[in-house]
Tab-separated table of C-alpha atoms in Angstrom:
chain	number	residue	atom	x	y	z
A	1	MET	CA	110.112	103.284	61.810
A	2	LYS	CA	109.179	101.225	65.370
A	3	GLN	CA	110.152	104.343	67.486
A	4	LEU	CA	107.345	105.902	64.796
A	5	ILE	CA	105.066	103.337	65.497
A	6	PHE	CA	105.508	103.419	69.493
A	7	SER	CA	105.241	106.997	69.389
A	8	VAL	CA	101.881	106.721	67.898
A	9	LEU	CA	100.442	103.941	69.678
A	10	ILE	CA	101.507	106.182	72.726
A	11	LEU	CA	99.894	109.140	71.378
A	12	SER	CA	96.256	107.089	70.385
A	13	LEU	CA	96.364	105.518	74.293
A	14	ILE	CA	96.255	108.824	75.474
A	15	ALA	CA	93.885	110.421	73.149
A	16	CYS	CA	91.428	107.588	74.249
A	17	ALA	CA	91.696	108.444	77.916
A	18	PRO	CA	88.331	110.218	79.368
A	19	SER	CA	87.914	114.285	78.709
A	20	ASN	CA	88.377	114.873	82.325
A	21	SER	CA	91.831	113.155	82.614
A	22	GLN	CA	93.654	116.301	83.426
A	23	ASP	CA	91.076	116.615	86.408
A	24	ARG	CA	92.636	113.242	87.470
A	25	LYS	CA	96.107	114.541	87.215
A	26	ALA	CA	97.886	113.774	90.434
A	27	GLU	CA	98.156	116.720	92.757
A	28	LYS	CA	101.933	117.142	93.934
A	29	LYS	CA	101.063	118.172	97.937
A	30	ILE	CA	104.349	119.558	99.938
A	31	ALA	CA	104.156	118.235	103.020
A	32	GLU	CA	106.907	119.468	106.041
A	33	LYS	CA	109.095	116.801	106.792
A	34	PRO	CA	109.978	115.428	110.452
A	35	GLY	CA	112.239	117.355	112.462
A	36	ASN	CA	114.507	114.116	112.994
A	37	PHE	CA	114.574	114.132	108.916
A	38	SER	CA	118.043	115.220	108.657
A	39	GLY	CA	119.760	112.833	111.612
A	40	TYR	CA	118.374	109.930	110.370
A	41	TRP	CA	118.559	110.372	106.652
A	42	TYR	CA	121.806	112.312	106.503
A	43	ALA	CA	124.204	110.608	108.841
A	44	GLY	CA	126.067	108.752	106.167
A	45	GLU	CA	124.647	105.543	106.154
A	46	ALA	CA	121.660	103.749	103.943
A	47	GLU	CA	118.582	102.010	105.405
A	48	ILE	CA	118.745	98.580	104.277
A	49	THR	CA	115.146	96.582	104.846
A	50	SER	CA	114.977	92.876	103.904
A	51	TYR	CA	111.445	91.252	102.569
A	52	LYS	CA	110.226	87.509	102.439
A	53	LEU	CA	109.098	87.346	98.848
A	54	GLU	CA	106.360	85.361	97.147
A	55	GLN	CA	105.932	86.558	93.596
A	56	ALA	CA	103.546	85.810	90.988
A	57	ARG	CA	105.044	84.710	87.523
A	58	TYR	CA	103.810	82.449	84.736
A	59	GLY	CA	100.343	81.589	86.538
A	60	GLU	CA	102.093	80.477	89.545
A	61	ILE	CA	103.709	82.032	93.141
A	62	HIS	CA	107.413	81.564	93.753
A	63	LYS	CA	109.254	82.321	97.027
A	64	GLY	CA	112.495	84.532	96.870
A	65	GLU	CA	113.927	87.877	98.100
A	66	ALA	CA	113.614	91.363	98.087
A	67	VAL	CA	115.580	94.397	99.315
A	68	MET	CA	114.639	97.971	99.901
A	69	VAL	CA	118.072	100.030	100.039
A	70	PHE	CA	117.232	103.824	100.971
A	71	VAL	CA	119.900	106.793	101.108
A	72	THR	CA	120.415	110.292	100.437
A	73	GLU	CA	122.622	111.211	97.316
A	74	PRO	CA	123.956	114.457	96.067
A	75	PHE	CA	122.751	114.312	92.165
A	76	SER	CA	123.449	116.279	89.087
A	77	LYS	CA	120.514	117.629	88.124
A	78	SER	CA	121.654	118.018	84.524
A	79	LYS	CA	123.721	115.191	83.955
A	80	GLN	CA	120.896	113.209	86.104
A	81	VAL	CA	123.846	111.096	87.895
A	82	LYS	CA	125.697	110.662	91.022
A	83	LEU	CA	127.633	113.791	91.750
A	84	ASP	CA	131.712	112.702	92.421
A	85	ASP	CA	131.874	115.673	94.753
A	86	TRP	CA	129.319	115.625	97.275
A	87	ARG	CA	130.695	119.392	97.854
A	88	ASP	CA	129.277	120.788	95.193
A	89	GLU	CA	127.275	123.791	95.861
A	90	SER	CA	126.315	124.537	92.750
A	91	ALA	CA	122.473	124.767	91.417
A	92	ASP	CA	122.886	121.570	89.975
A	93	ASN	CA	123.271	119.519	93.045
A	94	VAL	CA	119.985	118.159	94.056
A	95	SER	CA	119.704	116.282	97.187
A	96	VAL	CA	117.434	113.079	96.181
A	97	MET	CA	116.095	110.115	98.054
A	98	LYS	CA	117.170	106.979	96.266
A	99	LEU	CA	115.760	103.815	96.289
A	100	ASN	CA	117.402	100.729	94.977
A	101	MET	CA	115.126	97.817	95.179
A	102	THR	CA	115.689	94.336	94.177
A	103	LYS	CA	113.795	91.218	93.596
A	104	LYS	CA	115.205	87.303	93.445
A	105	PHE	CA	113.080	84.673	92.797
A	106	LEU	CA	113.062	81.120	90.693
A	107	THR	CA	111.026	80.079	88.253
A	108	GLY	CA	111.663	76.543	87.656
A	109	ILE	CA	115.006	75.836	86.585
A	110	TYR	CA	116.315	79.180	86.078
A	111	PRO	CA	116.494	82.650	88.245
A	112	TYR	CA	114.963	85.854	88.137
A	113	SER	CA	117.388	88.933	89.098
A	114	MET	CA	115.357	92.427	88.676
A	115	MET	CA	116.526	95.913	90.419
A	116	MET	CA	114.614	99.384	90.105
A	117	SER	CA	116.451	102.401	90.962
A	118	THR	CA	114.180	105.941	91.878
A	119	PHE	CA	115.410	109.230	92.173
A	120	THR	CA	113.128	111.469	94.009
A	121	PRO	CA	114.514	115.132	95.359
A	122	VAL	CA	114.360	115.402	98.875
A	123	SER	CA	112.826	119.003	98.378
A	124	TYR	CA	109.934	118.072	96.630
A	125	ASP	CA	108.742	121.502	96.889
A	126	GLN	CA	110.927	122.799	94.775
A	127	TYR	CA	111.350	119.688	92.503
A	128	PRO	CA	108.125	117.853	92.320
A	129	ASP	CA	108.805	114.891	89.992
A	130	PRO	CA	111.476	112.212	90.107
A	131	ILE	CA	114.177	112.978	87.984
A	132	LYS	CA	115.303	109.498	87.020
A	133	VAL	CA	113.995	105.798	87.402
A	134	THR	CA	116.087	102.858	85.940
A	135	THR	CA	115.108	99.279	85.943
A	136	SER	CA	116.643	96.062	84.735
A	137	SER	CA	115.691	92.479	84.704
A	138	GLN	CA	117.936	89.456	83.996
A	139	GLU	CA	117.148	85.664	83.581
A	140	TRP	CA	118.105	82.746	81.643
A	141	CYS	CA	116.182	83.871	78.352
A	142	GLY	CA	117.797	87.152	78.164
A	143	HIS	CA	118.254	90.530	79.975
A	144	THR	CA	116.249	93.897	79.417
A	145	PHE	CA	116.336	97.592	80.630
A	146	MET	CA	114.246	100.448	80.815
A	147	GLN	CA	115.020	104.401	81.681
A	148	LEU	CA	112.757	107.405	82.100
A	149	ASN	CA	114.998	110.740	82.755
A	150	LEU	CA	112.584	113.764	83.577
A	151	GLN	CA	112.988	116.517	80.492
A	152	GLU	CA	110.470	119.840	81.421
A	153	ASN	CA	107.396	118.008	80.982
A	154	ASP	CA	107.943	114.739	79.597
A	155	TYR	CA	109.748	111.848	80.459
A	156	ARG	CA	112.666	110.402	78.116
A	157	LEU	CA	112.088	106.739	77.882
A	158	ARG	CA	114.773	104.295	76.872
A	159	GLY	CA	114.111	100.584	76.781
A	160	PHE	CA	116.459	97.687	75.639
A	161	SER	CA	115.025	94.482	75.237
A	162	TYR	CA	115.718	91.009	73.636
A	163	PHE	CA	112.468	91.007	72.811
A	164	GLU	CA	111.125	91.992	68.971
A	165	SER	CA	108.516	94.351	69.463
A	166	GLU	CA	110.109	96.004	72.859
A	167	GLY	CA	113.554	97.202	71.644
A	168	ASP	CA	115.305	99.308	71.105
A	169	LEU	CA	113.068	102.242	72.255
A	170	ASP	CA	113.710	105.868	72.284
A	171	VAL	CA	110.704	108.152	72.807
A	172	SER	CA	108.547	110.926	74.926
A	173	ILE	CA	105.891	110.355	76.950
A	174	PRO	CA	104.111	112.963	78.976
A	175	ASN	CA	104.708	113.765	82.963
A	176	ASP	CA	100.700	113.892	83.165
A	177	GLY	CA	100.347	112.089	86.602
A	178	LEU	CA	101.952	109.987	89.102
A	179	LEU	CA	104.802	107.731	88.553
A	180	GLU	CA	103.966	104.450	90.554
A	181	ASP	CA	107.789	104.006	91.302
A	182	GLU	CA	107.901	107.189	93.029
A	183	ILE	CA	105.671	105.973	95.956
A	184	TRP	CA	108.085	104.138	97.854
A	185	THR	CA	110.275	107.175	98.209
A	186	ARG	CA	107.373	109.530	98.546
A	187	ILE	CA	106.070	107.517	101.705
A	188	ARG	CA	109.534	107.782	103.069
A	189	LEU	CA	109.732	111.570	102.229
A	190	ASN	CA	106.881	112.101	104.028
A	191	PRO	CA	103.505	109.692	103.158
A	192	SER	CA	101.067	112.482	103.672
A	193	SER	CA	101.914	114.010	100.179
A	194	LEU	CA	100.453	110.791	98.367
A	195	PRO	CA	97.346	112.254	96.491
A	196	THR	CA	94.252	110.021	96.755
A	197	GLY	CA	91.221	110.253	94.619
A	198	GLU	CA	91.355	109.327	90.809
A	199	ILE	CA	94.690	110.040	89.453
A	200	ASP	CA	96.790	109.314	86.452
A	201	VAL	CA	99.484	106.570	86.959
A	202	LEU	CA	102.244	105.666	85.104
A	203	PRO	CA	102.344	101.833	86.371
A	204	GLY	CA	105.828	100.669	87.813
A	205	THR	CA	108.200	99.303	85.578
A	206	PHE	CA	108.875	95.958	87.411
A	207	TYR	CA	105.246	95.198	86.587
A	208	MET	CA	105.821	96.832	82.864
A	209	ARG	CA	108.607	94.521	82.453
A	210	LEU	CA	106.883	91.534	83.926
A	211	ARG	CA	103.545	91.917	81.885
A	212	HIS	CA	105.153	93.349	78.300
A	213	VAL	CA	102.896	96.436	78.915
A	214	ASP	CA	102.767	99.946	76.700
A	215	PRO	CA	104.046	102.944	78.818
A	216	TRP	CA	100.816	105.151	79.202
A	217	TYR	CA	98.689	106.595	82.139
A	218	PRO	CA	95.873	104.689	82.786
A	219	TYR	CA	93.882	106.057	86.045
A	220	ALA	CA	93.468	104.206	89.064
A	221	LYS	CA	91.709	105.104	92.628
A	222	ALA	CA	93.896	106.225	95.101
A	223	SER	CA	93.054	105.707	98.778
A	224	LYS	CA	94.644	105.728	102.215
A	225	LEU	CA	93.563	103.458	105.213
A	226	GLU	CA	94.578	102.978	108.995
A	227	VAL	CA	94.751	99.888	110.668
A	228	HIS	CA	95.120	98.610	113.830
A	229	THR	CA	96.391	94.780	112.537
A	230	SER	CA	97.248	92.675	109.927
A	231	GLU	CA	99.541	90.118	108.377
A	232	PHE	CA	102.394	93.202	108.190
A	233	SER	CA	102.141	94.184	111.875
A	234	ASP	CA	100.598	93.563	114.949
A	235	GLU	CA	100.679	97.189	115.822
A	236	PRO	CA	98.429	100.442	113.861
A	237	HIS	CA	100.231	101.492	110.424
A	238	HIS	CA	98.641	102.780	106.961
A	239	ILE	CA	97.810	101.255	103.843
A	240	TYR	CA	98.066	103.355	100.399
A	241	THR	CA	96.547	101.701	97.799
A	242	LEU	CA	96.230	101.591	94.088
A	243	GLU	CA	93.497	99.844	92.130
A	244	TYR	CA	93.405	99.807	88.627
A	245	GLU	CA	90.921	98.390	86.417
A	246	ASN	CA	92.718	94.730	86.081
A	247	ARG	CA	95.485	95.504	89.189
A	248	GLU	CA	95.735	96.482	92.420
A	249	LEU	CA	98.758	97.630	94.700
A	250	SER	CA	98.826	97.975	98.343
A	251	ILE	CA	101.715	98.978	100.211
A	252	TYR	CA	101.847	98.896	104.070
A	253	TYR	CA	103.978	101.573	106.088
A	254	GLU	CA	104.396	102.281	109.607
A	255	PRO	CA	102.208	105.853	110.684
A	256	ASP	CA	105.226	107.815	112.372
A	257	PHE	CA	108.818	108.649	110.875
A	258	PRO	CA	110.918	107.118	109.610
A	259	PHE	CA	107.612	105.600	107.826
A	260	THR	CA	109.237	101.990	107.361
A	261	ILE	CA	107.481	100.166	104.641
A	262	LEU	CA	106.340	97.005	106.449
A	263	GLY	CA	105.275	94.886	103.080
A	264	TRP	CA	103.179	95.148	99.567
A	265	GLU	CA	100.714	93.425	98.231
A	266	GLU	CA	99.951	93.521	94.340
A	267	THR	CA	97.235	91.511	92.720
A	268	TYR	CA	96.801	91.073	89.103
A	269	MET	CA	96.093	88.142	86.485
A	270	SER	CA	99.415	86.178	85.818
A	271	GLY	CA	100.109	83.644	83.107
A	272	PHE	CA	100.215	83.403	79.451
A	273	GLY	CA	97.179	81.944	77.912
A	274	GLU	CA	94.641	80.470	80.342
A	275	GLN	CA	96.085	83.190	83.127
A	276	GLU	CA	95.169	82.851	87.021
A	277	LEU	CA	94.361	85.741	89.165
A	278	LEU	CA	97.201	86.011	91.764
A	279	THR	CA	98.973	88.158	94.480
A	280	THR	CA	102.127	89.161	94.934
A	281	LYS	CA	103.556	89.354	98.620
A	282	ALA	CA	106.045	90.973	100.469
A	283	LYS	CA	106.820	91.204	104.293
A	284	ARG	CA	109.356	92.932	106.092
A	285	ILE	CA	112.269	90.777	107.823
A	286	ASN	CA	114.397	93.117	109.362
A	287	SER	CA	115.721	96.594	108.887
A	288	ILE	CA	119.588	97.809	109.458
A	289	LYS	CA	121.447	101.431	108.779
A	290	SER	CA	124.901	100.514	107.464
A	291	ALA	CA	127.357	102.360	105.398
A	292	TYR	CA	127.170	99.078	103.281
A	293	TRP	CA	129.549	100.433	100.124
A	294	GLY	CA	132.516	99.370	102.957
A	295	LYS	CA	130.913	96.260	103.772
A	296	ASN	CA	132.699	93.889	101.209
A	297	SER	CA	134.581	91.723	102.959
A	298	ASN	CA	133.837	87.977	103.566
A	299	LYS	CA	132.911	88.703	107.802
A	300	ASP	CA	130.938	91.123	106.286
A	301	ARG	CA	128.571	88.275	105.320
A	302	GLU	CA	127.347	88.251	108.670
A	303	LEU	CA	124.833	91.221	107.768
A	304	ARG	CA	122.736	89.408	105.338
A	305	LYS	CA	122.137	86.698	108.243
A	306	GLU	CA	120.832	89.668	110.530
A	307	LEU	CA	118.809	90.599	107.466
A	308	GLY	CA	117.633	87.080	107.062
A	309	LEU	CA	118.875	86.408	103.628
A	310	SER	CA	120.883	84.335	101.584
A	311	THR	CA	124.928	84.197	102.145
A	312	ASN	CA	125.456	81.774	99.410
């Protein structure tokens, strides 16, 4: 019954969209990759970037750390998991740009630990949509998990939560536009592939978890801007912005390959009851290339110092 109610809710929200919603569907533009793409992303290392985080939660700003780990991986198109054998030359092997994005911050006495993983095909001319997105959130009240799997023209959404109204869910939502969570990987692949204008966007899973909102496609105004300087960099850089009715997300990135993400700002009403308009902000600390999966000894904590991250 809960699944039926949730499905009806999603359909009703979609039905309420303006009649020109299909005109706002995000166009998946094809952009040629830079000539040094393979040398950077297929060198057997991941790129790790640390950020100083100021996270809006419960009507206040909380300091913390964010990390983005970008790496290419062989991915099973049918099973939608990383292939054990990277030498698999079957049609099932799709090379993806994987992003593991983490946030850690304290709210009063208890900590938050959040993680989002996005799997976007490198050959987005052949596979224009992310294959999978997973997001988890842990804090002392409990933990939640959400997963999106691409299934032809739909995404299968499964959600598990300690909140009665949110879990457990297993529903289909239409692939009707851009996933906000794919923007980060699209910037790294080639930001010229990002759409502009009024488009339908599925809000980021971090936002959906923190604000407890239903997964549907509101429209947003997407724009790109070139600036000479900002608090994120003294060098010229670009900004990609999504303006929703009640929220705004701006991502700052370098204009040249490898299109490093310098930081982001996200503004919306925060708190419960009497809310306040607050801005989450993350600013880049440092970036390194590393085969981090082999850096698991105590001496390797020095790499965290290089990234400006806590070693405790």
